[in-house]
Amino acid sequence: MNRYPRNMIGHGPNRPDADWPGGAKIAVQFVLNYEEGGENNVLHGDAASEAFLSDIPGAAMWPGQRHWNMESIYEYGARAGFWRVHRLFTEADIPLTIYGVATALARNPEQVEAMKDAGWEIASHGLKWVEHKDMPEAEERASILEAIRLHAEVVGTPPQGWYTGRCSENTVRLVAETGACDYISDSYDDDLPYWLEVGERDQLIIPYTLEANDMRYATSPGWIEGEMFYTYLKDSFDMLYAEGEAGKPAMMSIGLHNRLIGRPGKIAGLKRFLEYIERFDGVWTPRRIDIARHWAAKHPHLRKERPSQMDRETFVARFGEVVEHSPWVAERAWALELGAAHDRPAGLANALARVLRTASDAERMGVLRAHPDLAGKLAAAKALTEDSSAEQASAGLDALTDAERARFTQLNDAYMDKHGFPFIIAVRDHDKPGILAAFERRLAQDTMAEFDEACRQVERIARLRLEQML
């Protein structure tokens, strides 16, 4: 099977109503990454010092050496930054989700106690704050299991959520396979949660953010002052709040780091944002586990038929008659590179259309000639396919007067004599007078133009049939 693993459609153009508690128009969710004490450091058994997300411009790893300046910046996050963030959010009575690196939590028990006393969620941020992209799968699996074990030992309960951040292509699958977490956040692909099928497990994904994130104080392009961070958060909030007022509530994630946002000049912008959103009604500020529980209750996953996952025999049996009496179209469509986008009507219709557009003229003529006349002898004999019968009935072609039936017969014969194939039209797009008008107009066209028009109508009929099937 030639299958594309990425999902480029998600919830699609009409995202579901999140139905947030209390009719909230937006969910604003704050994450505080706790990495201090879990970063790359030769003291931790790593080969080099940390070089990621600090205020040292152009930082590079120092192989085999401790980087005193880098260490002290991380230590600021634990010693001062965390407590400044803690005061801000406890005073505002807004709970946080902590992405806690297990080894960092183990080295910072007083901060863990403060998190728990505040009622914050402590999710897992992996065992160590290191890259996973080059880890062998077995090593990463062992690291994930050890992170869960150590987290439970330090915090007192196992993590219910997971975010690695510096993940590999295997991370989400490996975490899901443990069955340990209610949600995983190693994704940045949506404004709402969604379900991911990993083997037999239905895993909830709650997407995170790298843009509404104070990490941009340490990257380029990025923030320079607190006001820039505030402005970006405000603009994001305003847009999502307006969408919520229009009936499509979404989720706004905001990512924070002790050693970054914990600096006085940076946290001032965040403080202004908290004060700003207090002015609005219908703002829900949950922990991520609260979002997970809400989504599982309100939007439970339902496994359904997925064309892109069918074997050839099943696919052709299911869709072989979408193009009238032409199962070869479905056979060739199955061989295309299909993915999640083709599990929806528009995507699968496009796959069938691609086959038709690249078929020979003789093959396409065969498709046209496989279609029945409109209100013709097959309809009178009730010998139409189920789809054709329902379609013709939808336009009232199963209940013609004698005069109307005679007119259709006359037009069918004249059209076939001139063009050599039946008149084809997506009847669900028209009423009876509209069909007759199109019939008379198209009868007068030259055959090449009408051949192209008839092929387009075949594509349209397939699209409408798939809309009902899927």
CSV table of C-alpha atoms in Angstrom, one decimal:
chain,number,residue,atom,x,y,z
A,1,MET,CA,0.0,0.0,0.0
A,2,ASN,CA,1.3,3.4,-1.0
A,3,ARG,CA,0.3,5.5,1.9
A,4,TYR,CA,1.2,8.9,3.2
A,5,PRO,CA,1.5,9.0,7.0
A,6,ARG,CA,1.0,12.7,7.6
A,7,ASN,CA,-2.5,14.1,8.4
A,8,MET,CA,-3.0,17.4,6.6
A,9,ILE,CA,-6.7,17.7,7.1
A,10,GLY,CA,-7.4,17.2,10.9
A,11,HIS,CA,-10.8,18.5,11.9
A,12,GLY,CA,-11.3,19.9,8.4
A,13,PRO,CA,-12.8,23.2,7.4
A,14,ASN,CA,-15.6,23.0,10.0
A,15,ARG,CA,-13.9,22.3,13.3
A,16,PRO,CA,-16.1,20.9,16.0
A,17,ASP,CA,-17.7,23.0,18.8
A,18,ALA,CA,-15.3,22.5,21.7
A,19,ASP,CA,-18.2,23.0,24.1
A,20,TRP,CA,-15.9,24.4,26.8
A,21,PRO,CA,-17.3,24.4,30.3
A,22,GLY,CA,-19.7,27.2,31.1
A,23,GLY,CA,-20.0,28.1,27.4
A,24,ALA,CA,-16.5,29.6,27.4
A,25,LYS,CA,-15.5,31.3,24.2
A,26,ILE,CA,-11.8,30.3,24.6
A,27,ALA,CA,-9.6,28.1,26.6
A,28,VAL,CA,-6.3,29.8,27.6
A,29,GLN,CA,-3.9,27.2,28.9
A,30,PHE,CA,-0.5,28.1,30.4
A,31,VAL,CA,2.4,25.7,30.5
A,32,LEU,CA,5.5,26.2,32.6
A,33,ASN,CA,8.4,24.0,31.4
A,34,TYR,CA,10.6,22.8,34.3
A,35,GLU,CA,13.9,21.8,32.9
A,36,GLU,CA,16.4,23.2,35.4
A,37,GLY,CA,18.6,20.4,36.6
A,38,GLY,CA,17.6,18.1,33.8
A,39,GLU,CA,19.5,19.8,31.0
A,40,ASN,CA,22.7,18.6,29.3
A,41,ASN,CA,25.5,18.7,31.8
A,42,VAL,CA,28.6,16.5,32.3
A,43,LEU,CA,27.5,16.3,35.9
A,44,HIS,CA,24.4,14.4,34.6
A,45,GLY,CA,26.4,12.0,32.6
A,46,ASP,CA,26.1,13.9,29.4
A,47,ALA,CA,28.9,14.3,26.9
A,48,ALA,CA,28.7,18.1,26.8
A,49,SER,CA,27.1,21.2,28.3
A,50,GLU,CA,23.7,22.6,27.3
A,51,ALA,CA,23.3,25.1,24.4
A,52,PHE,CA,19.6,25.4,24.0
A,53,LEU,CA,17.2,28.2,25.1
A,54,SER,CA,19.2,30.6,27.2
A,55,ASP,CA,20.2,34.2,27.0
A,56,ILE,CA,23.7,33.4,25.7
A,57,PRO,CA,23.8,34.4,22.0
A,58,GLY,CA,25.1,31.7,19.8
A,59,ALA,CA,25.7,29.3,22.6
A,60,ALA,CA,27.4,26.0,21.7
A,61,MET,CA,27.8,22.8,23.6
A,62,TRP,CA,31.2,22.4,25.4
A,63,PRO,CA,32.2,18.7,25.0
A,64,GLY,CA,33.5,17.3,28.2
A,65,GLN,CA,33.2,20.5,30.1
A,66,ARG,CA,30.9,22.3,32.5
A,67,HIS,CA,29.6,25.6,31.1
A,68,TRP,CA,29.5,27.8,34.2
A,69,ASN,CA,27.6,30.6,32.5
A,70,MET,CA,25.0,28.3,31.1
A,71,GLU,CA,24.6,26.5,34.3
A,72,SER,CA,24.0,29.7,36.2
A,73,ILE,CA,21.3,30.8,33.8
A,74,TYR,CA,19.5,27.6,34.3
A,75,GLU,CA,20.0,27.9,38.1
A,76,TYR,CA,18.4,31.4,37.9
A,77,GLY,CA,15.2,29.7,36.6
A,78,ALA,CA,15.1,27.4,39.6
A,79,ARG,CA,16.3,29.9,42.3
A,80,ALA,CA,14.4,33.0,41.3
A,81,GLY,CA,12.4,32.7,38.1
A,82,PHE,CA,10.2,29.9,39.3
A,83,TRP,CA,9.1,31.7,42.4
A,84,ARG,CA,8.3,34.9,40.4
A,85,VAL,CA,6.1,32.9,38.1
A,86,HIS,CA,4.6,31.1,41.1
A,87,ARG,CA,3.6,34.3,42.7
A,88,LEU,CA,2.1,35.7,39.6
A,89,PHE,CA,-0.1,32.8,38.9
A,90,THR,CA,-1.2,31.9,42.4
A,91,GLU,CA,-2.2,35.6,43.0
A,92,ALA,CA,-4.1,35.5,39.7
A,93,ASP,CA,-5.7,32.1,40.8
A,94,ILE,CA,-4.8,30.6,37.4
A,95,PRO,CA,-3.5,27.0,37.5
A,96,LEU,CA,-0.6,25.9,35.4
A,97,THR,CA,0.5,22.7,33.8
A,98,ILE,CA,4.1,21.9,34.5
A,99,TYR,CA,6.1,20.1,31.9
A,100,GLY,CA,8.5,18.5,34.4
A,101,VAL,CA,11.7,16.8,33.3
A,102,ALA,CA,11.8,13.9,35.7
A,103,THR,CA,15.5,14.4,36.7
A,104,ALA,CA,14.9,18.1,37.2
A,105,LEU,CA,11.9,17.5,39.5
A,106,ALA,CA,14.1,15.1,41.5
A,107,ARG,CA,16.7,17.8,42.0
A,108,ASN,CA,14.1,20.5,42.9
A,109,PRO,CA,11.8,19.0,45.6
A,110,GLU,CA,10.8,22.3,47.2
A,111,GLN,CA,9.5,23.6,43.9
A,112,VAL,CA,7.6,20.4,43.4
A,113,GLU,CA,6.0,20.8,46.7
A,114,ALA,CA,5.0,24.3,45.7
A,115,MET,CA,3.5,23.1,42.5
A,116,LYS,CA,1.4,20.5,44.3
A,117,ASP,CA,0.3,22.9,47.0
A,118,ALA,CA,-0.9,25.3,44.2
A,119,GLY,CA,-3.0,22.5,42.6
A,120,TRP,CA,-0.9,22.6,39.4
A,121,GLU,CA,-0.8,19.6,37.1
A,122,ILE,CA,2.7,18.1,36.8
A,123,ALA,CA,3.0,16.4,33.4
A,124,SER,CA,6.1,14.6,32.2
A,125,HIS,CA,8.7,16.4,30.1
A,126,GLY,CA,10.8,13.2,29.7
A,127,LEU,CA,13.6,11.8,31.7
A,128,LYS,CA,16.2,14.4,30.7
A,129,TRP,CA,16.1,17.7,28.7
A,130,VAL,CA,18.1,16.3,25.8
A,131,GLU,CA,17.6,15.5,22.1
A,132,HIS,CA,15.8,12.3,21.3
A,133,LYS,CA,16.1,12.4,17.5
A,134,ASP,CA,19.1,10.1,17.3
A,135,MET,CA,18.2,7.7,20.1
A,136,PRO,CA,17.7,4.1,19.1
A,137,GLU,CA,14.1,3.1,19.6
A,138,ALA,CA,14.9,0.7,22.4
A,139,GLU,CA,16.9,3.4,24.2
A,140,GLU,CA,14.1,5.9,23.9
A,141,ARG,CA,11.5,3.4,25.0
A,142,ALA,CA,13.6,2.7,28.1
A,143,SER,CA,14.0,6.4,28.8
A,144,ILE,CA,10.2,7.0,28.6
A,145,LEU,CA,9.5,4.2,31.0
A,146,GLU,CA,12.2,5.4,33.4
A,147,ALA,CA,10.8,9.0,33.2
A,148,ILE,CA,7.3,7.7,34.2
A,149,ARG,CA,8.8,5.6,37.0
A,150,LEU,CA,10.9,8.4,38.4
A,151,HIS,CA,8.1,11.0,38.1
A,152,ALA,CA,5.8,8.8,40.2
A,153,GLU,CA,8.5,8.4,42.8
A,154,VAL,CA,9.3,12.1,43.1
A,155,VAL,CA,5.8,13.6,42.6
A,156,GLY,CA,3.8,10.8,44.3
A,157,THR,CA,1.6,10.1,41.3
A,158,PRO,CA,2.5,9.1,37.7
A,159,PRO,CA,2.1,11.7,35.0
A,160,GLN,CA,-1.2,12.0,33.2
A,161,GLY,CA,0.2,14.1,30.3
A,162,TRP,CA,3.4,14.0,28.3
A,163,TYR,CA,5.5,16.4,26.3
A,164,THR,CA,9.1,15.6,25.2
A,165,GLY,CA,9.8,18.7,23.1
A,166,ARG,CA,13.1,17.5,21.7
A,167,CYS,CA,11.4,14.4,20.4
A,168,SER,CA,12.1,11.8,17.7
A,169,GLU,CA,9.8,10.5,15.0
A,170,ASN,CA,9.1,7.6,17.4
A,171,THR,CA,8.3,9.5,20.5
A,172,VAL,CA,4.5,9.9,20.3
A,173,ARG,CA,4.0,6.3,19.3
A,174,LEU,CA,6.3,5.0,22.1
A,175,VAL,CA,4.5,7.1,24.7
A,176,ALA,CA,1.1,6.1,23.5
A,177,GLU,CA,2.1,2.4,23.6
A,178,THR,CA,2.8,2.7,27.3
A,179,GLY,CA,-0.9,3.5,27.8
A,180,ALA,CA,0.2,5.7,30.7
A,181,CYS,CA,-0.9,9.1,29.7
A,182,ASP,CA,-4.3,10.7,29.1
A,183,TYR,CA,-2.8,13.0,26.6
A,184,ILE,CA,0.4,13.7,24.6
A,185,SER,CA,1.4,17.2,23.5
A,186,ASP,CA,4.3,16.6,21.1
A,187,SER,CA,2.4,18.2,18.3
A,188,TYR,CA,1.8,21.8,17.1
A,189,ASP,CA,-0.7,21.1,14.4
A,190,ASP,CA,-4.1,22.3,15.6
A,191,ASP,CA,-6.1,24.7,17.7
A,192,LEU,CA,-8.1,21.9,19.3
A,193,PRO,CA,-7.4,18.4,20.7
A,194,TYR,CA,-7.8,15.4,18.5
A,195,TRP,CA,-7.6,11.6,18.7
A,196,LEU,CA,-4.8,9.6,17.2
A,197,GLU,CA,-5.1,5.8,16.7
A,198,VAL,CA,-1.9,4.1,17.8
A,199,GLY,CA,-2.5,0.3,17.3
A,200,GLU,CA,-5.5,-0.5,19.5
A,201,ARG,CA,-5.1,2.6,21.6
A,202,ASP,CA,-7.1,5.8,21.0
A,203,GLN,CA,-4.6,8.4,22.2
A,204,LEU,CA,-5.7,12.0,22.8
A,205,ILE,CA,-3.3,14.7,21.4
A,206,ILE,CA,-3.5,18.2,22.9
A,207,PRO,CA,-1.3,20.3,20.6
A,208,TYR,CA,1.2,22.7,22.1
A,209,THR,CA,2.9,25.9,20.8
A,210,LEU,CA,6.3,27.1,19.8
A,211,GLU,CA,5.0,30.6,18.8
A,212,ALA,CA,3.0,31.8,21.7
A,213,ASN,CA,6.0,30.8,23.7
A,214,ASP,CA,8.7,32.8,25.7
A,215,MET,CA,11.3,30.6,24.0
A,216,ARG,CA,11.4,33.4,21.4
A,217,TYR,CA,13.3,35.5,23.9
A,218,ALA,CA,16.1,33.1,23.2
A,219,THR,CA,15.7,32.5,19.4
A,220,SER,CA,15.7,34.7,16.3
A,221,PRO,CA,13.3,36.0,15.2
A,222,GLY,CA,12.0,36.6,18.7
A,223,TRP,CA,10.9,38.9,21.4
A,224,ILE,CA,13.2,41.6,22.7
A,225,GLU,CA,11.0,43.2,25.4
A,226,GLY,CA,8.0,42.2,27.5
A,227,GLU,CA,5.7,44.5,25.4
A,228,MET,CA,6.4,42.4,22.3
A,229,PHE,CA,5.4,39.2,24.0
A,230,TYR,CA,2.3,40.9,25.4
A,231,THR,CA,1.3,42.2,22.0
A,232,TYR,CA,1.6,38.8,20.3
A,233,LEU,CA,-0.4,37.1,23.1
A,234,LYS,CA,-3.0,39.8,23.0
A,235,ASP,CA,-3.4,39.5,19.2
A,236,SER,CA,-3.7,35.8,19.4
A,237,PHE,CA,-6.2,35.9,22.1
A,238,ASP,CA,-8.3,38.6,20.4
A,239,MET,CA,-8.5,36.5,17.2
A,240,LEU,CA,-9.4,33.3,19.0
A,241,TYR,CA,-11.9,35.0,21.2
A,242,ALA,CA,-13.7,36.5,18.2
A,243,GLU,CA,-13.8,33.0,16.7
A,244,GLY,CA,-15.3,31.8,19.9
A,245,GLU,CA,-18.0,34.5,19.8
A,246,ALA,CA,-18.8,33.3,16.3
A,247,GLY,CA,-19.5,29.8,17.6
A,248,LYS,CA,-16.1,28.1,17.1
A,249,PRO,CA,-14.3,28.1,20.5
A,250,ALA,CA,-10.7,27.1,20.3
A,251,MET,CA,-7.7,26.6,22.6
A,252,MET,CA,-4.7,29.0,23.1
A,253,SER,CA,-1.6,27.4,24.5
A,254,ILE,CA,1.1,29.6,26.0
A,255,GLY,CA,4.6,28.2,26.8
A,256,LEU,CA,6.8,29.5,29.5
A,257,HIS,CA,10.3,28.7,31.0
A,258,ASN,CA,11.5,29.7,34.4
A,259,ARG,CA,14.9,31.0,33.2
A,260,LEU,CA,13.3,33.1,30.5
A,261,ILE,CA,9.9,34.5,31.6
A,262,GLY,CA,11.1,34.5,35.2
A,263,ARG,CA,13.3,37.6,34.4
A,264,PRO,CA,11.6,40.8,35.6
A,265,GLY,CA,11.6,42.6,32.3
A,266,LYS,CA,10.1,39.7,30.5
A,267,ILE,CA,7.4,38.7,33.0
A,268,ALA,CA,6.0,42.2,32.9
A,269,GLY,CA,4.5,41.5,29.5
A,270,LEU,CA,3.0,38.3,30.7
A,271,LYS,CA,1.5,40.1,33.7
A,272,ARG,CA,-0.1,42.6,31.4
A,273,PHE,CA,-1.6,39.8,29.4
A,274,LEU,CA,-3.1,38.2,32.5
A,275,GLU,CA,-4.6,41.5,33.5
A,276,TYR,CA,-6.0,41.9,29.9
A,277,ILE,CA,-7.8,38.6,29.7
A,278,GLU,CA,-9.4,39.3,33.1
A,279,ARG,CA,-11.6,41.9,31.4
A,280,PHE,CA,-13.4,39.3,29.3
A,281,ASP,CA,-16.3,37.0,30.1
A,282,GLY,CA,-16.2,33.4,28.9
A,283,VAL,CA,-12.4,32.7,29.3
A,284,TRP,CA,-11.5,29.3,30.7
A,285,THR,CA,-8.0,28.9,32.1
A,286,PRO,CA,-7.6,25.2,32.8
A,287,ARG,CA,-4.8,22.8,33.2
A,288,ARG,CA,-4.1,20.5,30.3
A,289,ILE,CA,-5.5,17.5,32.2
A,290,ASP,CA,-8.7,19.4,32.6
A,291,ILE,CA,-8.9,19.9,28.8
A,292,ALA,CA,-8.1,16.2,28.4
A,293,ARG,CA,-10.9,15.1,30.7
A,294,HIS,CA,-13.4,17.5,29.0
A,295,TRP,CA,-12.5,16.4,25.5
A,296,ALA,CA,-12.8,12.7,26.4
A,297,ALA,CA,-16.2,13.3,28.0
A,298,LYS,CA,-17.6,15.6,25.3
A,299,HIS,CA,-15.8,14.3,22.2
A,300,PRO,CA,-15.0,10.6,22.7
A,301,HIS,CA,-13.3,8.9,19.9
A,302,LEU,CA,-15.3,6.7,17.5
A,303,ARG,CA,-13.3,4.5,15.2
A,304,LYS,CA,-14.7,4.5,11.7
A,305,GLU,CA,-14.0,3.1,8.2
A,306,ARG,CA,-10.9,4.7,6.7
A,307,PRO,CA,-10.5,4.2,3.0
A,308,SER,CA,-6.8,4.8,3.1
A,309,GLN,CA,-6.4,1.9,5.5
A,310,MET,CA,-8.4,-0.6,3.5
A,311,ASP,CA,-6.8,-3.5,1.6
A,312,ARG,CA,-7.4,-3.5,-2.1
A,313,GLU,CA,-10.3,-6.0,-2.1
A,314,THR,CA,-12.2,-4.1,0.6
A,315,PHE,CA,-11.6,-0.8,-1.1
A,316,VAL,CA,-12.9,-1.9,-4.5
A,317,ALA,CA,-15.9,-3.7,-3.0
A,318,ARG,CA,-16.8,-0.5,-1.1
A,319,PHE,CA,-16.1,2.1,-3.8
A,320,GLY,CA,-16.1,0.2,-7.1
A,321,GLU,CA,-19.5,1.4,-8.1
A,322,VAL,CA,-19.0,5.1,-7.2
A,323,VAL,CA,-18.1,5.5,-10.8
A,324,GLU,CA,-21.0,3.7,-12.5
A,325,HIS,CA,-20.1,0.1,-13.5
A,326,SER,CA,-16.4,1.0,-13.6
A,327,PRO,CA,-14.6,-0.8,-10.7
A,328,TRP,CA,-11.3,-0.3,-12.5
A,329,VAL,CA,-11.4,3.4,-11.4
A,330,ALA,CA,-11.4,2.4,-7.7
A,331,GLU,CA,-8.7,-0.2,-8.3
A,332,ARG,CA,-6.3,2.4,-9.8
A,333,ALA,CA,-7.3,4.9,-7.1
A,334,TRP,CA,-6.3,2.4,-4.4
A,335,ALA,CA,-2.8,2.3,-5.9
A,336,LEU,CA,-2.3,6.0,-5.5
A,337,GLU,CA,-0.5,7.6,-2.5
A,338,LEU,CA,-3.5,7.9,-0.2
A,339,GLY,CA,-3.5,9.3,3.3
A,340,ALA,CA,-5.8,10.8,5.9
A,341,ALA,CA,-7.1,13.5,3.5
A,342,HIS,CA,-8.5,10.7,1.3
A,343,ASP,CA,-10.6,9.4,4.2
A,344,ARG,CA,-13.0,12.3,3.6
A,345,PRO,CA,-15.3,12.8,0.6
A,346,ALA,CA,-13.3,15.5,-1.1
A,347,GLY,CA,-10.1,13.6,-0.9
A,348,LEU,CA,-11.4,10.3,-2.1
A,349,ALA,CA,-13.3,12.0,-4.9
A,350,ASN,CA,-10.1,13.7,-6.0
A,351,ALA,CA,-8.3,10.3,-6.1
A,352,LEU,CA,-11.1,8.9,-8.3
A,353,ALA,CA,-11.0,12.0,-10.5
A,354,ARG,CA,-7.2,11.7,-11.0
A,355,VAL,CA,-7.7,8.2,-12.3
A,356,LEU,CA,-10.4,9.4,-14.7
A,357,ARG,CA,-8.4,12.4,-15.9
A,358,THR,CA,-5.4,10.2,-16.8
A,359,ALA,CA,-7.4,7.4,-18.4
A,360,SER,CA,-7.4,6.9,-22.1
A,361,ASP,CA,-10.2,8.4,-24.2
A,362,ALA,CA,-11.5,4.9,-24.9
A,363,GLU,CA,-11.6,4.1,-21.2
A,364,ARG,CA,-13.4,7.4,-20.4
A,365,MET,CA,-15.8,6.7,-23.2
A,366,GLY,CA,-16.5,3.3,-21.6
A,367,VAL,CA,-17.3,5.1,-18.3
A,368,LEU,CA,-19.8,7.4,-20.1
A,369,ARG,CA,-21.5,4.6,-21.9
A,370,ALA,CA,-21.9,2.7,-18.6
A,371,HIS,CA,-24.3,5.3,-17.4
A,372,PRO,CA,-28.0,4.9,-17.9
A,373,ASP,CA,-30.3,7.3,-19.8
A,374,LEU,CA,-32.1,9.8,-17.7
A,375,ALA,CA,-35.7,8.6,-17.0
A,376,GLY,CA,-35.1,5.9,-19.7
A,377,LYS,CA,-35.9,2.3,-20.2
A,378,LEU,CA,-33.7,1.0,-17.3
A,379,ALA,CA,-35.5,3.4,-14.9
A,380,ALA,CA,-38.9,2.3,-16.2
A,381,ALA,CA,-37.8,-1.3,-15.7
A,382,LYS,CA,-36.5,-0.5,-12.2
A,383,ALA,CA,-33.1,-1.8,-13.3
A,384,LEU,CA,-31.0,1.1,-12.3
A,385,THR,CA,-28.3,0.8,-9.6
A,386,GLU,CA,-29.3,1.8,-6.2
A,387,ASP,CA,-27.4,5.1,-6.4
A,388,SER,CA,-28.7,6.0,-9.8
A,389,SER,CA,-32.3,5.2,-8.8
A,390,ALA,CA,-32.0,7.4,-5.7
A,391,GLU,CA,-30.4,10.2,-7.6
A,392,GLN,CA,-33.0,10.3,-10.3
A,393,ALA,CA,-35.8,10.1,-7.7
A,394,SER,CA,-34.3,13.1,-5.9
A,395,ALA,CA,-35.0,15.2,-8.9
A,396,GLY,CA,-38.5,13.8,-9.4
A,397,LEU,CA,-37.5,11.8,-12.5
A,398,ASP,CA,-39.3,8.7,-11.1
A,399,ALA,CA,-42.6,10.5,-11.3
A,400,LEU,CA,-42.9,12.0,-14.7
A,401,THR,CA,-46.1,12.9,-16.6
A,402,ASP,CA,-46.6,11.1,-19.9
A,403,ALA,CA,-45.6,14.4,-21.7
A,404,GLU,CA,-42.4,14.7,-19.6
A,405,ARG,CA,-41.5,11.1,-20.2
A,406,ALA,CA,-41.9,11.5,-23.9
A,407,ARG,CA,-39.8,14.6,-23.9
A,408,PHE,CA,-37.0,12.9,-22.0
A,409,THR,CA,-37.1,9.9,-24.4
A,410,GLN,CA,-36.9,12.3,-27.4
A,411,LEU,CA,-33.9,14.1,-25.9
A,412,ASN,CA,-32.1,10.9,-24.9
A,413,ASP,CA,-32.4,9.5,-28.4
A,414,ALA,CA,-31.3,12.8,-30.0
A,415,TYR,CA,-28.4,13.1,-27.7
A,416,MET,CA,-27.2,9.6,-28.2
A,417,ASP,CA,-27.5,9.9,-32.0
A,418,LYS,CA,-25.4,13.0,-32.0
A,419,HIS,CA,-22.7,12.3,-29.3
A,420,GLY,CA,-22.6,8.6,-29.1
A,421,PHE,CA,-23.0,8.4,-25.3
A,422,PRO,CA,-25.8,9.0,-22.8
A,423,PHE,CA,-26.6,12.4,-21.3
A,424,ILE,CA,-24.9,12.6,-17.9
A,425,ILE,CA,-25.7,15.2,-15.3
A,426,ALA,CA,-25.3,15.3,-11.5
A,427,VAL,CA,-29.1,15.4,-10.9
A,428,ARG,CA,-28.7,16.2,-7.2
A,429,ASP,CA,-27.5,19.6,-8.2
A,430,HIS,CA,-30.7,20.4,-10.2
A,431,ASP,CA,-34.4,20.2,-10.3
A,432,LYS,CA,-36.5,18.8,-13.1
A,433,PRO,CA,-36.8,22.1,-15.1
A,434,GLY,CA,-33.0,22.7,-14.7
A,435,ILE,CA,-32.2,19.3,-16.0
A,436,LEU,CA,-34.3,19.7,-19.1
A,437,ALA,CA,-32.8,23.1,-19.7
A,438,ALA,CA,-29.3,21.7,-19.4
A,439,PHE,CA,-30.3,18.7,-21.6
A,440,GLU,CA,-31.4,21.1,-24.4
A,441,ARG,CA,-28.4,23.3,-24.1
A,442,ARG,CA,-25.8,20.5,-24.1
A,443,LEU,CA,-27.5,18.7,-27.0
A,444,ALA,CA,-26.5,21.6,-29.2
A,445,GLN,CA,-22.8,21.5,-28.2
A,446,ASP,CA,-20.1,19.9,-30.4
A,447,THR,CA,-19.2,16.4,-29.3
A,448,MET,CA,-15.7,17.1,-28.0
A,449,ALA,CA,-16.9,19.8,-25.7
A,450,GLU,CA,-19.8,17.6,-24.6
A,451,PHE,CA,-17.4,14.7,-23.9
A,452,ASP,CA,-15.4,16.9,-21.6
A,453,GLU,CA,-18.6,18.2,-19.9
A,454,ALA,CA,-19.9,14.6,-19.4
A,455,CYS,CA,-16.6,13.6,-17.8
A,456,ARG,CA,-16.8,16.5,-15.4
A,457,GLN,CA,-20.3,15.4,-14.5
A,458,VAL,CA,-19.1,11.9,-13.7
A,459,GLU,CA,-16.6,13.4,-11.3
A,460,ARG,CA,-19.3,15.5,-9.7
A,461,ILE,CA,-21.6,12.5,-9.3
A,462,ALA,CA,-18.8,10.6,-7.6
A,463,ARG,CA,-18.2,13.5,-5.3
A,464,LEU,CA,-21.9,13.6,-4.2
A,465,ARG,CA,-22.1,9.9,-3.8
A,466,LEU,CA,-19.0,9.9,-1.5
A,467,GLU,CA,-20.5,12.7,0.5
A,468,GLN,CA,-23.3,10.3,1.4
A,469,MET,CA,-21.1,7.2,1.9
A,470,LEU,CA,-18.5,8.9,4.1
